[in-house]
Short mmCIF file of C-alpha atoms and ligand atoms in Angstrom, two decimals:
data_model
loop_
_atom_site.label_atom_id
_atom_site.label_comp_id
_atom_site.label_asym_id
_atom_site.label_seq_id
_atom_site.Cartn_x
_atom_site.Cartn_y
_atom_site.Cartn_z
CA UNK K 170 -8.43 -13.01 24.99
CA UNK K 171 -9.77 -15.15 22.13
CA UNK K 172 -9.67 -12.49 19.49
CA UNK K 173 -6.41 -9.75 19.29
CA UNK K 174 -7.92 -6.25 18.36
CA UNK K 175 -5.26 -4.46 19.50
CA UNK K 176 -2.26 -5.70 17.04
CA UNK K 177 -0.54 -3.69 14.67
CA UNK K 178 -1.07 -4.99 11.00
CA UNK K 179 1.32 -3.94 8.30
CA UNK K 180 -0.92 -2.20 6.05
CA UNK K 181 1.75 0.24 4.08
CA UNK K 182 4.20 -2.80 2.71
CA UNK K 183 1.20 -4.67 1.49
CA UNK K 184 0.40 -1.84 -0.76
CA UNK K 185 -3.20 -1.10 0.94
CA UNK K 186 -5.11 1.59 -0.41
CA UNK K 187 -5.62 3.17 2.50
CA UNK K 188 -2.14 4.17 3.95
CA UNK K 189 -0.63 4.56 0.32
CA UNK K 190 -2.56 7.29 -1.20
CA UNK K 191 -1.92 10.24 0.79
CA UNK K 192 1.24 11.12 2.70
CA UNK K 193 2.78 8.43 4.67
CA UNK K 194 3.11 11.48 7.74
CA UNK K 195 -0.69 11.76 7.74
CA UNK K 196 -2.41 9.04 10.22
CA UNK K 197 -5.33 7.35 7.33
CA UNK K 198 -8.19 7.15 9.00
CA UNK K 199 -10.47 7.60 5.42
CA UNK K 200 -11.43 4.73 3.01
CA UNK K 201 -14.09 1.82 4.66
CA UNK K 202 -11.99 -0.83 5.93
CA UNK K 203 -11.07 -2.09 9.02
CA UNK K 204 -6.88 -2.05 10.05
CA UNK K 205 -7.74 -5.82 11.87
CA UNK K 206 -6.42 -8.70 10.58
CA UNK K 207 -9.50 -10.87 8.92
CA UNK K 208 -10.83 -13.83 11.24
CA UNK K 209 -8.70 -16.68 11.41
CA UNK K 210 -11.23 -18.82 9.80
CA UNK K 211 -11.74 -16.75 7.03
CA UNK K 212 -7.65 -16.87 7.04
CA UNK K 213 -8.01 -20.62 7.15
CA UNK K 214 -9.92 -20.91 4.57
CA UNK K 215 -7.79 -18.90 2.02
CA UNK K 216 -4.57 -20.92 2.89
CA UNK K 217 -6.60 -24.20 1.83
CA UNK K 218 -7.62 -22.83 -1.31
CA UNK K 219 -4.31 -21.41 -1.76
CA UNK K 220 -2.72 -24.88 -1.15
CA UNK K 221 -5.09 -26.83 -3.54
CA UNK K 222 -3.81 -24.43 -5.79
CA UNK K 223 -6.99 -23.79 -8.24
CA UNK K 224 -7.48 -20.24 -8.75
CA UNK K 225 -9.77 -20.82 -11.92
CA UNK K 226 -13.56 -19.15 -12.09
CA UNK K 227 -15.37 -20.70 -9.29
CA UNK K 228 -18.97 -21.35 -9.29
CA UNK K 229 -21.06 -20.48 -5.90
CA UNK K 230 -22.21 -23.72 -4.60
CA UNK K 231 -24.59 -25.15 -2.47
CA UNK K 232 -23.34 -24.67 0.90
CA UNK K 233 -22.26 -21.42 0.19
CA UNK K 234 -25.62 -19.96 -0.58
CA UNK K 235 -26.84 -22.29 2.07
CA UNK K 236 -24.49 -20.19 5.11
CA UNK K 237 -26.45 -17.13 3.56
CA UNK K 238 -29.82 -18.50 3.51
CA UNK K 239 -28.92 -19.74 7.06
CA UNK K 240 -27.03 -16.00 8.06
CA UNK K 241 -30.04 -14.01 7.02
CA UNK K 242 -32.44 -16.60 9.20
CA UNK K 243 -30.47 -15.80 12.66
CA UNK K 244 -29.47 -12.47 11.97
CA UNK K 245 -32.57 -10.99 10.52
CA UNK K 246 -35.43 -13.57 11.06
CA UNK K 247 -35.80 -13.80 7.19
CA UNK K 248 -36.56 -16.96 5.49
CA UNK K 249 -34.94 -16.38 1.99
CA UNK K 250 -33.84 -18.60 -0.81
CA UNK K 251 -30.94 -19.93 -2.52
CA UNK K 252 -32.01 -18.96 -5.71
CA UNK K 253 -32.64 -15.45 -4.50
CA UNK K 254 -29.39 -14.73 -4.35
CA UNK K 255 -27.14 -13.36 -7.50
CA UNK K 256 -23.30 -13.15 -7.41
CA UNK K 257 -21.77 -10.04 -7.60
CA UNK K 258 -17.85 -8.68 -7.08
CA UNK K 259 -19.12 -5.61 -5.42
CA UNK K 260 -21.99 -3.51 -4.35
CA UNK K 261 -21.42 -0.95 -6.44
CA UNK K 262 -21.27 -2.96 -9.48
CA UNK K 263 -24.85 -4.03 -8.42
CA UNK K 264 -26.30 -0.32 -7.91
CA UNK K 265 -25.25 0.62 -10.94
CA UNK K 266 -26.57 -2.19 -12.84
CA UNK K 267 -29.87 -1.51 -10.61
CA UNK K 268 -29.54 2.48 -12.28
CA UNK K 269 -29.55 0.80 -15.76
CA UNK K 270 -32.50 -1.95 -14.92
CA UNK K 271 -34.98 0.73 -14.12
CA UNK K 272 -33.80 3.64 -15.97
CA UNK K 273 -36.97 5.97 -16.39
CA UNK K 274 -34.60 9.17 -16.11
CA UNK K 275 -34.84 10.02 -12.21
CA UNK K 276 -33.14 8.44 -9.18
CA UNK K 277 -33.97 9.38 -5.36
CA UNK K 278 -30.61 8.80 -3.53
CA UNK K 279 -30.12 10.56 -0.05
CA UNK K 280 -27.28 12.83 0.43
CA UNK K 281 -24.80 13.47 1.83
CA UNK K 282 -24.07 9.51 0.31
CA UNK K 283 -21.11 7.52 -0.02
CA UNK K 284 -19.72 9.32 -3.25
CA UNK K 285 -19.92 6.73 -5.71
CA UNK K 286 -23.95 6.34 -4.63
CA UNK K 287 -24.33 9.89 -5.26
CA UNK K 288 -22.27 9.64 -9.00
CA UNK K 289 -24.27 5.77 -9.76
CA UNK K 290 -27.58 8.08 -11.50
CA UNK K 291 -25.19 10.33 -14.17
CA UNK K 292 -23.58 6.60 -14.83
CA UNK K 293 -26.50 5.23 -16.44
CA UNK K 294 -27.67 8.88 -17.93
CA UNK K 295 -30.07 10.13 -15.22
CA UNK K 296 -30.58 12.69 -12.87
CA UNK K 297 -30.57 12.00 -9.36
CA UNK K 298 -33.31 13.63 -7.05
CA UNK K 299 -31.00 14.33 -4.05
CA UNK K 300 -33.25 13.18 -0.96
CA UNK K 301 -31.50 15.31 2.31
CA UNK K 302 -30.73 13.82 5.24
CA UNK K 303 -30.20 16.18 8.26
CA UNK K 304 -29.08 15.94 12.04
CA UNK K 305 -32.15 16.20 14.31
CA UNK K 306 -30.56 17.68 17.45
CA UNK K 307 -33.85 16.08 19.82
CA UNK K 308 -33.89 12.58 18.04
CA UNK K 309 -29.95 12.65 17.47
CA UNK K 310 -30.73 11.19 14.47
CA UNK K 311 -30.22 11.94 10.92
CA UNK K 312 -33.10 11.34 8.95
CA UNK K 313 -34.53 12.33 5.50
CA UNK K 314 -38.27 13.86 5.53
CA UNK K 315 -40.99 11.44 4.09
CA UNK K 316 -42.62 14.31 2.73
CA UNK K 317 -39.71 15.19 -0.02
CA UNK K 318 -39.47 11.54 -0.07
CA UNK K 319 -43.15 11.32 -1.52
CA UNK K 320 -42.56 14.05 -3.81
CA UNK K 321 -39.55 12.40 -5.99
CA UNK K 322 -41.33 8.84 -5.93
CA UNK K 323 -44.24 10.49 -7.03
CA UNK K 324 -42.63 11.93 -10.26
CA UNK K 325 -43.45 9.82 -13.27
CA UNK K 326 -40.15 9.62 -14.43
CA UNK K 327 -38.56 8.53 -11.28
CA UNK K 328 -37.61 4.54 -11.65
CA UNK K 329 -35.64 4.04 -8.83
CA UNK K 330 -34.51 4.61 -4.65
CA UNK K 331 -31.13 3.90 -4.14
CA UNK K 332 -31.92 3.00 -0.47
CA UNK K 333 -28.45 3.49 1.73
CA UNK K 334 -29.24 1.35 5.29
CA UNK K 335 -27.43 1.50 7.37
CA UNK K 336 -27.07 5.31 5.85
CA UNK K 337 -23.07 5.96 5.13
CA UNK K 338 -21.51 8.31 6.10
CA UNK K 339 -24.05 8.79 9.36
CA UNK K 340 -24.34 5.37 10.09
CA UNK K 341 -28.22 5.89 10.78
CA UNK K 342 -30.88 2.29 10.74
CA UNK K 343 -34.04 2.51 9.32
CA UNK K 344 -36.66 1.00 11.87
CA UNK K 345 -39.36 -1.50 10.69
CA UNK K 346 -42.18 1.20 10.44
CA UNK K 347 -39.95 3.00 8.03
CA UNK K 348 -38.93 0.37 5.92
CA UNK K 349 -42.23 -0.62 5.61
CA UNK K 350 -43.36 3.13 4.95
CA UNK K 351 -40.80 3.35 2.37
CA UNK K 352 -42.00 0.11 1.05
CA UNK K 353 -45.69 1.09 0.59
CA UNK K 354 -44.15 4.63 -0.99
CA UNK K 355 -42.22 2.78 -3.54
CA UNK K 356 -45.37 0.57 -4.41
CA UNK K 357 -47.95 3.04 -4.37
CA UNK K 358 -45.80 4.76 -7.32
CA UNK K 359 -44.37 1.96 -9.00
CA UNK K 360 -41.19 2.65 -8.04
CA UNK K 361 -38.07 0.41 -7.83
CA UNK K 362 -36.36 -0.21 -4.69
CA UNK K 363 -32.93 -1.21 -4.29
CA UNK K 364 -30.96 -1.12 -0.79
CA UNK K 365 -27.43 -1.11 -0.13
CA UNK K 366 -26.62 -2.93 3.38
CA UNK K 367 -23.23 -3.60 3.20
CA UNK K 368 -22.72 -2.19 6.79
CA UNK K 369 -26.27 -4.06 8.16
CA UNK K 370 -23.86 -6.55 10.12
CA UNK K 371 -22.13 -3.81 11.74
CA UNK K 372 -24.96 -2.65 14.11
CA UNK K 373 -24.77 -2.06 17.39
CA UNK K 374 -27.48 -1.83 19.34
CA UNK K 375 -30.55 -1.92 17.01
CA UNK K 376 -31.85 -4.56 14.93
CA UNK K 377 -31.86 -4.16 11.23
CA UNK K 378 -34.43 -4.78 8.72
CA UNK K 379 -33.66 -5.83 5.51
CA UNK K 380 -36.03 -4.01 2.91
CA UNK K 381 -36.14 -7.65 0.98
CA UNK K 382 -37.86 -9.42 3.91
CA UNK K 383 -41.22 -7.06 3.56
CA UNK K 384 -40.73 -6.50 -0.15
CA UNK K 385 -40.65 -9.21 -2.41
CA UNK K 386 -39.87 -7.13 -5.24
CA UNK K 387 -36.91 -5.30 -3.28
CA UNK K 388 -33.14 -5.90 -4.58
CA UNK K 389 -31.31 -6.03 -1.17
CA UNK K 390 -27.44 -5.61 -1.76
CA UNK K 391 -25.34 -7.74 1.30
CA UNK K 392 -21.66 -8.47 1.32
CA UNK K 393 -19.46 -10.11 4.29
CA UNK K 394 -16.80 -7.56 2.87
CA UNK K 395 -17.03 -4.72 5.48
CA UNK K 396 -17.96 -6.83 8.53
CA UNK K 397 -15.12 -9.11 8.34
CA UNK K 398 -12.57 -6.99 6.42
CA UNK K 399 -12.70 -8.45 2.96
CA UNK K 400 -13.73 -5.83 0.77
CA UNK K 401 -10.00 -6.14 -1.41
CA UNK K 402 -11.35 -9.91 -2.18
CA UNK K 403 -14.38 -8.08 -4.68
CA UNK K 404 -17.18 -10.56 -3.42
CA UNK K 405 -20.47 -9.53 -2.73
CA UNK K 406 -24.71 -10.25 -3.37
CA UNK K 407 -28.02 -9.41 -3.87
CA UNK K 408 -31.04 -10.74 -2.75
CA UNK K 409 -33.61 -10.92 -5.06
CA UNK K 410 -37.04 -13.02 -4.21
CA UNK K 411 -38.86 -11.94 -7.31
CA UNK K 412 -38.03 -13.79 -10.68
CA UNK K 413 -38.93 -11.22 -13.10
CA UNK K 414 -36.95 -8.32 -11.31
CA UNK K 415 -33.91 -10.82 -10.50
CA UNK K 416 -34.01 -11.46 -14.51
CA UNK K 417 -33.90 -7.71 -15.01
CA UNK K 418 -31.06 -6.99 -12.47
CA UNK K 419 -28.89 -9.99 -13.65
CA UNK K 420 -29.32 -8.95 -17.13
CA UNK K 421 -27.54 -5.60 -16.52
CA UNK K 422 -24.61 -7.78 -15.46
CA UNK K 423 -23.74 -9.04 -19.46
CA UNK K 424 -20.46 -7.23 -21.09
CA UNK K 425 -19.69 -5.66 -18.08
CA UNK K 426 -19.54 -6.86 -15.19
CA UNK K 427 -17.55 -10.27 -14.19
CA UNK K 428 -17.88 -13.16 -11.78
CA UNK K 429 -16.86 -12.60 -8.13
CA UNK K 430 -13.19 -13.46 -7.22
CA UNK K 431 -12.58 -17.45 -5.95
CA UNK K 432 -11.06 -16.42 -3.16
CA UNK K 433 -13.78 -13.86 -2.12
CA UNK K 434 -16.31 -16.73 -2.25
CA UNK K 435 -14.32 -18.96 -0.19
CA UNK K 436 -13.65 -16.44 2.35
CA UNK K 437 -17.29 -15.32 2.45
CA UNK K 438 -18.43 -18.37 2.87
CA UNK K 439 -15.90 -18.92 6.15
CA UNK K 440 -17.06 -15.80 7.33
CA UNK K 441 -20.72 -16.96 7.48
CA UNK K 442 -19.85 -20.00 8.42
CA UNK K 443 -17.76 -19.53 11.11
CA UNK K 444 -17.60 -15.30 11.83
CA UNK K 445 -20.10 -14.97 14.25
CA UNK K 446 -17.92 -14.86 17.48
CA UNK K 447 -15.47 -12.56 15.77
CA UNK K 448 -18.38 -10.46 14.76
CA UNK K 449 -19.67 -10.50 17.95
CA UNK K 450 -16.10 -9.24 19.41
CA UNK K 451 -15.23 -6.88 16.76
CA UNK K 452 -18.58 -4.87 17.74
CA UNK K 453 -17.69 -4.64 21.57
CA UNK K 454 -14.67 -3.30 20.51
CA UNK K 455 -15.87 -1.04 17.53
CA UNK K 456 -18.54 0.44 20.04
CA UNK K 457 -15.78 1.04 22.57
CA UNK K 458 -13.67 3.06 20.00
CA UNK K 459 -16.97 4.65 19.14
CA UNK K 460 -17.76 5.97 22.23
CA UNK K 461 -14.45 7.39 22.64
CA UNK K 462 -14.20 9.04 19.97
CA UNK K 463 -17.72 10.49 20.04
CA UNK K 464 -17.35 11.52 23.80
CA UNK K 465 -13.71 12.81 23.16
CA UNK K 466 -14.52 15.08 19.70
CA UNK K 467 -17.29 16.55 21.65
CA UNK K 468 -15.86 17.72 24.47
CA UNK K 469 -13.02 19.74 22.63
CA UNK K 470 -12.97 23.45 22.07
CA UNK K 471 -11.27 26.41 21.07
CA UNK K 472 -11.68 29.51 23.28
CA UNK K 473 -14.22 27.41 25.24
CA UNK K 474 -16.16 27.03 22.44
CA UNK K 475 -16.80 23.72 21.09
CA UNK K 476 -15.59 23.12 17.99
CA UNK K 477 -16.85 19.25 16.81
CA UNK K 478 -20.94 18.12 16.58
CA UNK K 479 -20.73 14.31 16.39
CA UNK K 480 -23.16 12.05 17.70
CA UNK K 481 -23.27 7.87 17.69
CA UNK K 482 -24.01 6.36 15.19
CA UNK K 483 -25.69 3.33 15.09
CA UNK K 484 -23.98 0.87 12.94
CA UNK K 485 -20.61 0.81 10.85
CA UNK K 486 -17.15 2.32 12.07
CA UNK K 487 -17.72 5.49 10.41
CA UNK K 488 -17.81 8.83 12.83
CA UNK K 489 -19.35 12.10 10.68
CA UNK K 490 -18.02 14.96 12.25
CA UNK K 491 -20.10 18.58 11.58
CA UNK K 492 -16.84 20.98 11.66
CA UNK K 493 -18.67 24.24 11.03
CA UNK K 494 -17.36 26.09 13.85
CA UNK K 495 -13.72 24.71 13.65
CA UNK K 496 -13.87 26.31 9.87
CA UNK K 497 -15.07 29.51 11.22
CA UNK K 498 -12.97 30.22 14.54
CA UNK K 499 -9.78 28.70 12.40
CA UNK K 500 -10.48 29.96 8.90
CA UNK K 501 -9.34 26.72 7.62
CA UNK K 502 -11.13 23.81 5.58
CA UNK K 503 -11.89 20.90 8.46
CA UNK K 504 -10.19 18.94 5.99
CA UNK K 505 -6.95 20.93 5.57
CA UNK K 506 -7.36 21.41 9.34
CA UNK K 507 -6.73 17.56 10.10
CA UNK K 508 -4.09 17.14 7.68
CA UNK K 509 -2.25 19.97 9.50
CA UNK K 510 -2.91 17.73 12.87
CA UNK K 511 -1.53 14.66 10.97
CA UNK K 512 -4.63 12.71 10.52
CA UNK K 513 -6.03 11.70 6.85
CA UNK K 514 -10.04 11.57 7.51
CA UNK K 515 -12.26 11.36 4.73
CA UNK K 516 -13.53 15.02 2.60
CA UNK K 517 -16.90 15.66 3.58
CA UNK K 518 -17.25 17.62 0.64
CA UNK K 519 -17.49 14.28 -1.53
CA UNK K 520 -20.03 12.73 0.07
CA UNK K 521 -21.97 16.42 -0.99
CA UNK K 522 -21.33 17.79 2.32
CA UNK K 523 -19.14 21.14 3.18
CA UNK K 524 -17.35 21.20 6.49
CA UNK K 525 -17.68 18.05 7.40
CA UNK K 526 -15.20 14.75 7.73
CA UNK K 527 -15.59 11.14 8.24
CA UNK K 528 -12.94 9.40 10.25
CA UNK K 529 -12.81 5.45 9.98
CA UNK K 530 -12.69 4.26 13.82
CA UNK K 531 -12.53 0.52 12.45
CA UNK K 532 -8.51 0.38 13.85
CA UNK K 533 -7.00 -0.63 17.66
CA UNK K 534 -7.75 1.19 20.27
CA UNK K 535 -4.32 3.15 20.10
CA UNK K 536 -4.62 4.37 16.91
CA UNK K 537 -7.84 6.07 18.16
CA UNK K 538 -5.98 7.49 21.45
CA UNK K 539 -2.92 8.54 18.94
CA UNK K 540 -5.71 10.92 16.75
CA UNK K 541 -7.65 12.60 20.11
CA UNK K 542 -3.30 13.34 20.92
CA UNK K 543 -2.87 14.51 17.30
CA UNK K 544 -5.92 16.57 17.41
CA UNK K 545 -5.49 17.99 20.66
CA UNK K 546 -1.49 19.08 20.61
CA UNK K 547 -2.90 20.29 17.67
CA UNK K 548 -5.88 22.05 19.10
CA UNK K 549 -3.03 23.94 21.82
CA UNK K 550 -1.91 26.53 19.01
CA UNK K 551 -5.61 27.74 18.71
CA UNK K 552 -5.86 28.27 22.52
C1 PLP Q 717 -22.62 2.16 1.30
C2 PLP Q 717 -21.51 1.46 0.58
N1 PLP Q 717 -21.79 0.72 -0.51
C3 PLP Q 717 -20.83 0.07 -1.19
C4 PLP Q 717 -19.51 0.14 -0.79
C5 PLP Q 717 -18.44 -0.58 -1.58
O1 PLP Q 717 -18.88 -1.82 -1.98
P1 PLP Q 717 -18.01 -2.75 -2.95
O2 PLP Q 717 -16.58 -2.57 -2.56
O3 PLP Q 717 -18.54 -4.11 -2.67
O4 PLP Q 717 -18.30 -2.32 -4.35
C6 PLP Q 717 -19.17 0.90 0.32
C7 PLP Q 717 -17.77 1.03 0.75
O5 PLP Q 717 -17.39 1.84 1.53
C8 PLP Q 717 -20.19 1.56 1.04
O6 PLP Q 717 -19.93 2.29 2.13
#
């Protein structure tokens, strides 16, 4: 097997956020990133730099936007430029500073969000108009209705959509036709559009559209951070086609926001350069941990009745799990539920959703078998 996704990586003595918040008895499945070691290339790449021994501020160069210009051609058919793209050290430096560019008082961002999308509007003094997205049980889907959509992008002092595609914590892809709908929306009432895709390279079996490659005057937020497990390396961009706009949105970035890191540049570039067969891998597996999951959450009840309402998603490694009637045939929180099964997911609640959790499937197979044990020993004092 050319790529190991089954080997245990030492994430507690390397001080990773995610096993050394919360109790070290509690199995983390919460914040976004993966527990697989980062593709030897990108590995590679790091060691070099490391050995040259220049850590200083780096300057993207050619080749490097080059693998991007080159990345968004194969993966998404779009034909982009090098000077499109602006440097960042994180997406959501570059939301923010898309709050501030087009501050007119009112932002549309879809809830339930990734939390810091749903605080970005109050950052730059605004209010956000909270655009739902809810689980249609025929489509298996969640979606957001066009309709309230309309209705905030039609309010004069509405200067922004913070577009989340693919949607966090649902993992939902917008399709072409809605893209383009939200597109000629956005247009139609002079609204700014700016979409965070920092899972797009984590789909599985849909294409995704990048709102940039219909909408010149889009800001489209990409990173290689999630997809090839990067995100502590604060490295990330934004493609902007328009001049005027890219002025605007690089503008925010003076006093307060810095370069990104050397090393995440290297190792993004690496990753575009060289990632695709690990990306290609990593998905098999992250759709087989998926599936099990999914399939094994849904099947388990209490008092034959069934207790989980998840459904798969369709890019990411992010499972939302609707725990209303665990909370109401245990009387307990979902969240304080799990932690009493020995699994950390992520609070629903902060991502503006009650009863629900996320769990993070991005791990080995075996840490996905040791939470469906956890949960179901669990599940036998409630039966
Ligand atoms: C939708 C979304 N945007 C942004 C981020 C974080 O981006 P960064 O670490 O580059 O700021 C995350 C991380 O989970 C995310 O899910």
């Amino acid at each position: 097997m050319p790529f190991d996704f089954n080997k245990k990586l030492d994430r507690i003595n390397n001080h990773s956020m995610k096993y050394n918040v919360f109790s070290k008895e509690l199995l983390p499945m919460w914040v976004a990133d993966m527990d697989f070691e980062s593709p030897d290339c990108v590995k590679q790449a790091l060691i070099q730099r490391l050995q040259q021994g220049d850590l200083g501020y780096t300057k993207a160069w050619p080749e490097l936007n080059e693998s991007i210009v080159s990345w968004c051609k194969a993966r998404y058919d779009w034909e982009i430029q090098a000077h499109w793209i602006a440097w960042l050290p994180g997406i959501v430096s570059g939301f923010n500073m898309a709050c501030s560019g087009f501050n007119k008082g009112k932002v549309v961002v879809q809830t339930p969000n990734y939390p810091p999308m749903l605080q970005a509007p109050k950052l730059s003094g605004q209010v956000s108009s909270e655009l739902f997205v809810t689980f249609n049980a025929n489509t298996q889907r969640w979606m957001f209705d066009f309709n309230q959509l309309e209705t905030f992008l039609s309010d004069e002092t509405c200067g922004l959509f913070l577009l989340c595609n693919p949607m966090n914590p649902h993992g939902t892809m917008l399709s072409e036709n809605e893209i383009k709908k939200i597109i000629q929306l956005c247009k139609q009432y002079n609204v700014q559009l700016c979409s965070d895709e920092i899972h797009c390279d984590l789909a599985f079996e849909k294409q995704h559209i990048p709102a940039g490659k219909f909408d010149p005057t889009a800001i489209t937020l990409m990173a290689a951070s999630k997809t090839f497990n990067i995100a502590g390396l604060g490295c990330s961009f934004a493609i902007i086609q328009d001049t005027k706009i890219r002025k605007i949105f690089t503008n925010q970035m003076k006093g307060l926001v810095s370069w990104p890191s050397s090393l995440g540049l290297e190792a993004t570039f690496s990753a575009f350069q060289d990632g695709e067969p690990w990306r290609i891998a990593l998905i098999k597996q992250l759709k087989v941990n998926r599936d099990l999951l999914v399939n094994s959450l849904n099947k388990m009840t209490i008092n034959n009745k069934v207790i989980f309402k998840t459904h798969l998603n369709d890019a990411s490694f992010l499972c939302w799990i609707d725990c209303n009637h665990l909370e109401s045939l245990t009387k307990q929180t979902a969240i304080e539920w799990f932690k009493t099964a020995g699994i950390m997911p992520s609070n629903g609640v902060d991502f503006g959703a009650q009863s629900f959790v996320r769990i993070n499937y991005g791990c080995p197979e075996f840490t996905i078998l040791n939470a469906i044990d956890k949960i179901k020993i669990h599940l036998l004092k409630f039966n």
